[in-house]
Coordinates of C-alpha atoms in Angstrom, one line a residue:
Chain W
R1 CA 9.8 76.2 -3.1
K2 CA 8.9 72.6 -2.3
E3 CA 11.3 70.0 -3.5
V4 CA 8.5 68.1 -5.2
E5 CA 5.3 69.8 -6.1
Q6 CA 2.0 68.3 -7.2
D7 CA -1.5 69.6 -7.8
P8 CA -3.4 68.2 -4.8
G9 CA -6.6 67.8 -6.7
P10 CA -9.0 66.2 -6.3
F11 CA -9.5 65.1 -9.8
N12 CA -13.0 63.8 -10.2
V13 CA -13.3 61.9 -13.5
P14 CA -15.9 59.5 -15.0
E15 CA -15.1 55.9 -15.4
G16 CA -13.3 55.3 -18.7
A17 CA -11.7 58.8 -18.8
T18 CA -8.1 59.5 -19.4
V19 CA -6.4 61.5 -16.7
A20 CA -2.9 63.0 -16.4
F21 CA -1.0 64.2 -13.4
N22 CA 2.1 66.3 -13.4
C23 CA 4.8 66.8 -10.9
T24 CA 7.8 69.1 -10.8
Y25 CA 11.0 68.7 -8.8
S26 CA 13.6 71.2 -7.8
N27 CA 16.8 69.1 -7.2
S28 CA 18.4 68.7 -10.6
A29 CA 20.7 66.1 -9.2
S30 CA 17.8 63.7 -8.6
Q31 CA 18.5 60.3 -10.1
S32 CA 15.4 58.1 -9.6
F33 CA 11.8 58.9 -10.0
F34 CA 8.7 57.0 -9.0
W35 CA 4.9 57.1 -8.7
Y36 CA 3.5 55.6 -5.6
R37 CA -0.2 55.0 -4.9
Q38 CA -1.7 55.5 -1.4
D39 CA -5.2 54.3 -0.6
C40 CA -7.2 56.1 2.2
R41 CA -4.3 56.7 4.7
K42 CA -2.9 53.3 4.2
E43 CA 0.8 52.7 3.4
P44 CA 2.2 54.0 0.0
K45 CA 2.9 51.3 -2.5
L46 CA 5.0 51.5 -5.6
L47 CA 3.0 52.0 -8.7
M48 CA 5.8 52.3 -11.2
S49 CA 9.3 53.7 -11.6
V50 CA 9.8 56.4 -14.2
Y51 CA 12.6 56.2 -16.8
S52 CA 14.0 58.8 -19.1
S53 CA 12.7 57.0 -22.1
G54 CA 9.2 56.8 -20.7
N55 CA 7.6 53.6 -19.6
E56 CA 4.2 52.0 -19.8
D57 CA 2.5 49.4 -17.6
G58 CA -0.9 48.4 -18.8
R59 CA -3.1 51.5 -18.6
F60 CA -0.4 53.6 -16.9
T61 CA 2.3 55.6 -18.7
A62 CA 5.0 57.5 -17.0
Q63 CA 7.2 60.2 -18.5
L64 CA 10.2 62.1 -17.3
N65 CA 11.5 65.4 -18.7
R66 CA 14.8 66.1 -17.1
A67 CA 15.4 69.4 -18.9
S68 CA 12.1 70.8 -17.4
Q69 CA 12.3 68.8 -14.3
Y70 CA 8.9 67.3 -14.4
I71 CA 7.3 63.9 -14.3
S72 CA 3.9 62.8 -15.5
L73 CA 1.6 60.0 -15.0
L74 CA -1.2 59.1 -17.5
I75 CA -4.0 56.8 -16.7
R76 CA -6.1 55.6 -19.5
D77 CA -9.6 54.0 -19.3
S78 CA -9.9 54.9 -15.6
K79 CA -11.5 52.3 -13.3
L80 CA -13.3 52.9 -10.0
S81 CA -10.5 51.0 -8.3
D82 CA -8.0 53.7 -9.5
S83 CA -9.4 56.1 -6.9
A84 CA -6.5 56.9 -4.6
T85 CA -3.9 59.4 -3.9
Y86 CA -0.9 59.4 -6.3
L87 CA 2.4 60.4 -4.9
C88 CA 5.3 61.7 -7.0
V89 CA 8.6 60.6 -5.5
V90 CA 12.1 61.7 -6.2
N91 CA 15.3 60.1 -5.0
P92 CA 18.6 62.1 -5.2
I93 CA 20.7 59.0 -4.4
L94 CA 22.7 59.3 -1.2
T95 CA 26.4 59.0 -1.1
G96 CA 27.1 55.3 -0.3
G97 CA 23.7 54.2 -1.6
G98 CA 20.3 54.0 -0.1
N99 CA 17.1 55.8 -0.7
K100 CA 16.2 59.3 0.6
L101 CA 12.8 59.5 -1.0
T102 CA 11.3 62.9 -1.3
F103 CA 7.6 62.8 -1.6
G104 CA 5.1 65.2 -3.2
T105 CA 2.0 65.9 -1.2
G106 CA 0.0 63.7 -3.6
T107 CA -2.8 64.2 -6.1
Q108 CA -6.1 62.8 -5.2
L109 CA -8.1 60.9 -7.9
K110 CA -11.7 60.0 -7.7
V111 CA -13.2 57.9 -10.4
E112 CA -17.0 58.1 -10.6
L113 CA -19.7 56.1 -12.3
Chain X
E1 CA 5.9 36.8 3.3
A2 CA 8.1 39.8 2.8
Q3 CA 6.9 42.7 4.9
V4 CA 7.6 45.6 7.2
T5 CA 5.8 45.4 10.5
Q6 CA 5.0 48.4 12.7
N7 CA 3.5 48.3 16.2
P8 CA 1.3 49.6 17.5
R9 CA -1.0 50.5 14.7
Y10 CA -2.9 53.0 16.9
L11 CA -1.8 54.8 20.0
I12 CA -3.2 57.6 22.1
T13 CA -0.9 58.9 24.8
V14 CA -0.4 61.9 27.0
T15 CA 2.1 64.7 26.7
G16 CA 5.5 63.8 28.1
K17 CA 5.0 60.1 28.4
K18 CA 7.8 58.3 26.6
L19 CA 6.8 55.9 23.9
T20 CA 8.4 53.6 21.3
V21 CA 7.1 52.6 17.9
T22 CA 8.7 49.4 16.7
C23 CA 9.5 48.6 13.1
S24 CA 10.8 45.3 11.8
Q25 CA 11.5 44.0 8.3
N26 CA 12.2 40.5 7.2
M27 CA 13.8 41.3 3.8
N28 CA 17.4 41.8 4.9
H29 CA 17.3 45.4 3.8
E30 CA 20.1 47.6 4.7
Y31 CA 18.2 50.9 4.5
M32 CA 15.4 51.8 6.8
S33 CA 13.7 55.1 7.5
W34 CA 10.8 56.8 9.4
Y35 CA 8.3 59.2 7.9
R36 CA 5.5 61.2 9.3
Q37 CA 2.5 62.2 7.2
D38 CA 0.4 65.2 7.9
P39 CA -2.4 66.8 5.8
G40 CA -1.1 69.2 3.3
L41 CA 2.5 68.4 4.1
G42 CA 2.8 64.9 2.6
L43 CA 5.4 62.4 3.8
R44 CA 8.4 63.9 5.5
Q45 CA 11.5 61.9 6.6
I46 CA 12.3 61.9 10.3
Y47 CA 15.4 59.7 10.5
Y48 CA 17.1 57.1 8.3
S49 CA 19.6 54.3 8.7
M50 CA 21.9 53.0 6.0
N51 CA 23.0 50.0 8.1
V52 CA 23.4 48.7 11.6
E53 CA 24.7 51.4 14.0
V54 CA 24.5 54.0 11.2
T55 CA 21.7 56.5 11.6
D56 CA 21.2 60.1 10.4
K57 CA 18.7 62.9 10.6
G58 CA 16.0 63.4 7.9
D59 CA 14.1 66.5 7.4
V60 CA 12.1 66.7 10.6
P61 CA 14.1 64.9 13.4
E62 CA 13.3 67.2 16.3
G63 CA 11.7 65.4 19.2
Y64 CA 12.6 61.9 17.9
K65 CA 15.3 59.3 18.4
V66 CA 16.1 56.1 16.6
S67 CA 18.4 53.2 17.1
R68 CA 19.7 50.4 14.7
K69 CA 21.2 47.7 16.8
E70 CA 20.1 44.9 14.5
K71 CA 19.5 45.0 10.8
R72 CA 15.9 44.0 11.0
N73 CA 14.7 46.5 13.6
F74 CA 14.5 50.3 13.6
P75 CA 12.5 51.6 16.5
L76 CA 11.3 55.2 16.7
I77 CA 11.5 56.8 20.2
L78 CA 9.6 59.8 21.4
E79 CA 11.2 60.7 24.7
S80 CA 8.7 63.4 25.6
P81 CA 5.8 63.4 23.1
S82 CA 4.0 66.7 22.4
P83 CA 0.6 67.3 20.7
N84 CA 2.4 68.5 17.5
Q85 CA 3.7 65.0 17.1
T86 CA 0.2 63.8 16.5
S87 CA 0.5 62.2 13.1
L88 CA 0.5 59.1 10.9
Y89 CA 3.9 57.4 11.0
F90 CA 5.4 55.1 8.4
C91 CA 8.5 52.9 8.6
A92 CA 10.1 51.9 5.3
S93 CA 12.9 49.7 4.2
S94 CA 14.7 49.1 0.9
P95 CA 17.9 47.4 -0.3
R96 CA 21.0 49.5 -0.5
D97 CA 21.3 50.0 -4.2
R98 CA 22.2 52.9 -6.5
T99 CA 19.6 52.0 -9.1
N100 CA 15.8 52.3 -8.9
T101 CA 14.7 50.4 -5.9
E102 CA 11.3 50.1 -4.3
A103 CA 10.8 51.2 -0.8
F104 CA 8.5 48.9 1.3
F105 CA 6.3 50.6 3.9
G106 CA 4.8 49.3 7.1
Q107 CA 1.1 49.7 7.6
G108 CA 1.4 52.9 9.6
T109 CA 1.0 54.0 13.2
R110 CA -1.6 56.6 14.0
L111 CA -0.4 58.5 17.0
T112 CA -2.4 60.9 19.0
V113 CA -0.8 63.0 21.8
V114 CA -3.2 64.7 24.1

């Protein structure tokens, strides 16, 4: 079983739609969770961190369910510019600090007119 | 401007010819790492470093070496490249912190080994 699993998509949605991605992780000791965005083989960039209480940033909402070990990302009112690959990222926290980010393979989103 | 800089951005080389991909960050981050990205496999960590002179293997270290002589630099060395090392490589840095911290990535190096 992969440490972090995502549906690869692609998700093709019309502009204005609401779309949700899920991600599951296998390491129950994982402490930090993130969604990164990657455009067309460019470098990944942090979209948002994911907190236990859930968090929202504009049209984006992230949720964490520790009991079921899954993370979700909801995008409301999709824009053409949201087209990208969304990477679910988990960090188990190394002894002594530092990030050992474990990436899912990404979910591709295509927003169409 | 805070950034992670990788060089070269594109490289085509032949099997067995040693090469080095440089990575430099100007954010005074303690933690640096190298990833490779392949279709269907996502980003996989090759090596990481928690500080100067401290390096450790990631998930796919075979065929690679790294060094961390200075805080800002973390070069990736392929002593004898092989075609299965054809990939997109990313260097990343982040501060040493136990809480949620963002990792900053370089722009990537697309390596082709023929």
